[in-house]
PDB file of C-alpha atoms in Angstrom:
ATOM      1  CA  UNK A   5       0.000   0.000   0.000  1.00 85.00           C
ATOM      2  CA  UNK A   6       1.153   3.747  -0.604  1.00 92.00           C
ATOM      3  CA  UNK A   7       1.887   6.106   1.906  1.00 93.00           C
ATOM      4  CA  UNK A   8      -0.979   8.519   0.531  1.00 92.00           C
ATOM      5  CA  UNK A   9      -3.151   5.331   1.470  1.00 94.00           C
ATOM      6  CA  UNK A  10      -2.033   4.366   4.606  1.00 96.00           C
ATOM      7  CA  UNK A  11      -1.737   7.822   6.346  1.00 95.00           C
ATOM      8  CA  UNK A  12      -5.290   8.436   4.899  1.00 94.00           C
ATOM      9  CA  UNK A  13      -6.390   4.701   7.210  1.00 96.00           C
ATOM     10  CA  UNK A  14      -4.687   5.971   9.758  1.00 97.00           C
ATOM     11  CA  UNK A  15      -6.454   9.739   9.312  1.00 96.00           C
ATOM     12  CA  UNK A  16      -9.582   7.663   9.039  1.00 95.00           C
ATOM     13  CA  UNK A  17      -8.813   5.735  12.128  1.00 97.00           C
ATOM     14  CA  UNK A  18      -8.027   9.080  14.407  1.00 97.00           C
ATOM     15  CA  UNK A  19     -10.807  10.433  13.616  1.00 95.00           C
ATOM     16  CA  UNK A  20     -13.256   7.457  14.309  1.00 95.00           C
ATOM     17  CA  UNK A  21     -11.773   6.690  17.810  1.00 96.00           C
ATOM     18  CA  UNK A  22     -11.763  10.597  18.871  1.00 95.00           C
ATOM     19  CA  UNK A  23     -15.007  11.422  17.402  1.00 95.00           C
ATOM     20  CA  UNK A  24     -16.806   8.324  19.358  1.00 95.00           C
ATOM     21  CA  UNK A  25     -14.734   8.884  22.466  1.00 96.00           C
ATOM     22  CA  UNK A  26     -15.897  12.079  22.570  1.00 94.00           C
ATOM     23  CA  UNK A  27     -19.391  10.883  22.694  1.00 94.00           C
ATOM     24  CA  UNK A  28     -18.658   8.650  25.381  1.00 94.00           C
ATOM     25  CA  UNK A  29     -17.188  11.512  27.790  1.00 93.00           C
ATOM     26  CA  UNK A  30     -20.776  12.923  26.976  1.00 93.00           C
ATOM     27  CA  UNK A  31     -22.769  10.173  28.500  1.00 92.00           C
ATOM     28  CA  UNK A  32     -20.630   9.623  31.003  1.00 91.00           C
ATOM     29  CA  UNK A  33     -20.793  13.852  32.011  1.00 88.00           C
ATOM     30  CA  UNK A  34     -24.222  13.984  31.732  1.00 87.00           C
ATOM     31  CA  UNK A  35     -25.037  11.206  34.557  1.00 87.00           C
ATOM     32  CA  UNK A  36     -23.165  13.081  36.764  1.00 85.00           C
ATOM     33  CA  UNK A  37     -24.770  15.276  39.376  1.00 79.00           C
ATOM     34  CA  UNK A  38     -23.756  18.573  37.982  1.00 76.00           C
ATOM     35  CA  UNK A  39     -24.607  20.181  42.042  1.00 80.00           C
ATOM     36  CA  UNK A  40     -21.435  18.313  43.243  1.00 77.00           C
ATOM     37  CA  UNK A  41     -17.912  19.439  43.490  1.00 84.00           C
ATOM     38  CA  UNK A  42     -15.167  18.486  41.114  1.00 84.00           C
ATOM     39  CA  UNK A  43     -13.784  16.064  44.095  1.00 86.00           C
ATOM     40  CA  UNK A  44     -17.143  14.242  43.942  1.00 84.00           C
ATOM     41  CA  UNK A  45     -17.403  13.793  40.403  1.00 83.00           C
ATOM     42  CA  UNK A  46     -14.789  12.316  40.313  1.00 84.00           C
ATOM     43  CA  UNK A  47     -15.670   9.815  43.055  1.00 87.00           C
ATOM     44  CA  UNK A  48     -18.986   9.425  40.960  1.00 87.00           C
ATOM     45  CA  UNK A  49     -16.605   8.296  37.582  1.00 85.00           C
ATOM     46  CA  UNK A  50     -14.834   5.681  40.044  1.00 87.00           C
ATOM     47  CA  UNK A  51     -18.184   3.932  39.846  1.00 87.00           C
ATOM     48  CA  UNK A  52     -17.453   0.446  38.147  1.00 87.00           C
ATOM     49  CA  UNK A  53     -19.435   0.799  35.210  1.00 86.00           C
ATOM     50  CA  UNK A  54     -18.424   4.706  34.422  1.00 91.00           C
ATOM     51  CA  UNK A  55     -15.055   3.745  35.328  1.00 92.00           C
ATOM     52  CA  UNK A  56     -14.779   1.403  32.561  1.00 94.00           C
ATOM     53  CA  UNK A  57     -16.455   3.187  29.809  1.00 94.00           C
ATOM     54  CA  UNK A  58     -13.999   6.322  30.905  1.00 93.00           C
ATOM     55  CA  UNK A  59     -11.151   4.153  30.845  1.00 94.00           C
ATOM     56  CA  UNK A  60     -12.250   3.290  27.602  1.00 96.00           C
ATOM     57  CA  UNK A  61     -12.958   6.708  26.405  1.00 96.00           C
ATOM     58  CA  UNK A  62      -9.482   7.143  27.879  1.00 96.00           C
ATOM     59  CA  UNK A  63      -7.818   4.325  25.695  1.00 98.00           C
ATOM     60  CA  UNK A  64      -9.619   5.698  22.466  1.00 98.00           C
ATOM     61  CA  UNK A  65      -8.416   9.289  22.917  1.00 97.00           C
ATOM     62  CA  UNK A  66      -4.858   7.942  23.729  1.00 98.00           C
ATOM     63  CA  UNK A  67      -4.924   5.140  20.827  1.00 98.00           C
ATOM     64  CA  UNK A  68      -6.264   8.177  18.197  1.00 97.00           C
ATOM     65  CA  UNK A  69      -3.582  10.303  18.983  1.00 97.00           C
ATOM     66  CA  UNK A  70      -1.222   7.836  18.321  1.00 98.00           C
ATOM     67  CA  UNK A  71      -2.961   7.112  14.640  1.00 98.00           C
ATOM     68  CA  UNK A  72      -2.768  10.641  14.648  1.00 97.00           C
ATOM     69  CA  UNK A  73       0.844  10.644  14.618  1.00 97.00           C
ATOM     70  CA  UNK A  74       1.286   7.929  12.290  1.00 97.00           C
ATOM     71  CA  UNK A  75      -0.927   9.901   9.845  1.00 97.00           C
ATOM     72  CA  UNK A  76       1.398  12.603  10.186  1.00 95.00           C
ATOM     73  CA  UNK A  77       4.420  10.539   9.468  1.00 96.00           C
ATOM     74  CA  UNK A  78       2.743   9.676   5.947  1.00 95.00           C
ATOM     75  CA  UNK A  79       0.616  12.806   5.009  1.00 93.00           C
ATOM     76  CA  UNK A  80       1.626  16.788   4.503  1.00 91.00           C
ATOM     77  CA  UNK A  81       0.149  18.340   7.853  1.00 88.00           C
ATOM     78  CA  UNK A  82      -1.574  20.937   5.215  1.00 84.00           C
ATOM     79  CA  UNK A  83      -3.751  17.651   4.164  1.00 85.00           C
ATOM     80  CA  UNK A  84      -4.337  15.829   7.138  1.00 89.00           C
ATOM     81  CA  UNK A  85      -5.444  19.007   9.167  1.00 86.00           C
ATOM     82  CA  UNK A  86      -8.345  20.388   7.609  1.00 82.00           C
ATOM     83  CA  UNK A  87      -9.681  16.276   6.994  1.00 84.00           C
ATOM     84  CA  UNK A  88      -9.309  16.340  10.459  1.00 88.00           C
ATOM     85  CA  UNK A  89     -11.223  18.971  11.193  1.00 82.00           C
ATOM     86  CA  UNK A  90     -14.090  17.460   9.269  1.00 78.00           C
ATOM     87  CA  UNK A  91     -14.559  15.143  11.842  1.00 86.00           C
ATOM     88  CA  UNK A  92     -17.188  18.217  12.762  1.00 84.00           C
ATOM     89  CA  UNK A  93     -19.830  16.354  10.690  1.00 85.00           C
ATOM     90  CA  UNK A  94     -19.226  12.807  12.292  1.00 88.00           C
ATOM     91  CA  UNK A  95     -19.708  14.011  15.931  1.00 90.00           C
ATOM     92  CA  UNK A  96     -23.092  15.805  14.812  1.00 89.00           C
ATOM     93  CA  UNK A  97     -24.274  12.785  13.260  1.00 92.00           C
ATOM     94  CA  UNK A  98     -23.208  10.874  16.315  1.00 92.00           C
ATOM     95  CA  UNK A  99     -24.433  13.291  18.991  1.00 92.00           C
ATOM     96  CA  UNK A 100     -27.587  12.496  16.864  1.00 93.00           C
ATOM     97  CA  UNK A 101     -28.062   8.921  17.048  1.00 93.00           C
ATOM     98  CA  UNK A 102     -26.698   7.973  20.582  1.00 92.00           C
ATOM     99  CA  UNK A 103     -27.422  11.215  22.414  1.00 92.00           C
ATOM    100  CA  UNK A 104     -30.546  11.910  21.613  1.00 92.00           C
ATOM    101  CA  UNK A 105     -29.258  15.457  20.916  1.00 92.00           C
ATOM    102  CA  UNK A 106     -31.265  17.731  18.385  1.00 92.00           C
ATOM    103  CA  UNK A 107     -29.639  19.339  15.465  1.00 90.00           C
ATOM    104  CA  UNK A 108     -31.295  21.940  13.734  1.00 93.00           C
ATOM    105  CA  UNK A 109     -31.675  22.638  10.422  1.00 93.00           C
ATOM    106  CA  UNK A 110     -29.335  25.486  11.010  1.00 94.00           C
ATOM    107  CA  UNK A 111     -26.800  23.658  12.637  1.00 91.00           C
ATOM    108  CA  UNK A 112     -27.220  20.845   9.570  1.00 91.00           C
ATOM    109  CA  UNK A 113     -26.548  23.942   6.923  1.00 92.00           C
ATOM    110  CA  UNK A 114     -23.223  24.720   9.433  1.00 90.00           C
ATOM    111  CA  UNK A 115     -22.121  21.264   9.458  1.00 87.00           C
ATOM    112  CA  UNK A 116     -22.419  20.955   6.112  1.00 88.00           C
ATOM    113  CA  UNK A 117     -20.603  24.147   5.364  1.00 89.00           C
ATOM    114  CA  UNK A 118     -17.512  23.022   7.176  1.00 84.00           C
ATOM    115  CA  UNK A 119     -17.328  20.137   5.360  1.00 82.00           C
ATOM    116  CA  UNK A 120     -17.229  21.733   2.064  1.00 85.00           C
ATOM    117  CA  UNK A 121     -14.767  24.447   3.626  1.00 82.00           C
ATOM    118  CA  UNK A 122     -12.342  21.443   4.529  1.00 78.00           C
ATOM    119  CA  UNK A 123     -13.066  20.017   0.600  1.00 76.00           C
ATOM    120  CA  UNK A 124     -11.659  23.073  -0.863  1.00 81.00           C
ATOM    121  CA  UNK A 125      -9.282  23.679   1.797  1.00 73.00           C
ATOM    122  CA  UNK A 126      -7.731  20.069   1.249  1.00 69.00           C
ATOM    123  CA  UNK A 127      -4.908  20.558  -1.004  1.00 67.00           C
ATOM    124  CA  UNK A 128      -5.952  17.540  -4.323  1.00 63.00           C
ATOM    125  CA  UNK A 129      -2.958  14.577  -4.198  1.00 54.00           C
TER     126      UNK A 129
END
């Protein structure tokens, strides 16, 4: 496989795991009881069952970064970056389906305009 190809997987990869881990922190944030001090949220996350989906979260962020840097070893920065920054549209459509979140038509036009803002930013290879 070429460089161009594998940096892209790797691109693809970094953006997956941070977009979905960022999803996770969500949940996880929003069953905590917001009255509390930091101190006892973070008792609250030692719970078993957050403690494993924030480890988790955790590992993704961690294990993105590193395809991050990967991607970086095989792509021009001035290509990876603004693909990168597409990931915009993915954590919508996530915050969508799992969250229960609403996006308005608005924020759909928005979304949609970053994406073609990264196309044309995207140098062509």
């Amino acid at each position: 496989m070429s460089k161009f190809v594998v940096g892209n997987l790797f691109l693809g990869l970094s953006i997956l795991l941070q977009s979905s881990s960022q999803v996770i922190m969500k949940t996880l944030m929003t069953e905590l009881d917001t009255s509390e001090g930091l101190v006892a949220k973070i008792r609250q996350l030692m719970v078993a069952t957050r403690f494993w989906r924030a480890g988790l979260a955790g590992t993704m962020i961690v294990v993105a970064f590193l395809a991050w840097l990967m991607c970086l070893s095989k792509l021009d920065l001035s290509y990876a970056y603004p693909i990168a920054c597409g990931s915009a549209f993915l954590v919508t459509i996530l915050s969508v389906v799992f969250l229960g979140e609403t996006a308005t038509p608005k924020m759909w036009v928005g979304t949609v305009l970053i994406m073609i803002g990264t196309v044309l930013l995207a140098p062509s290879k």
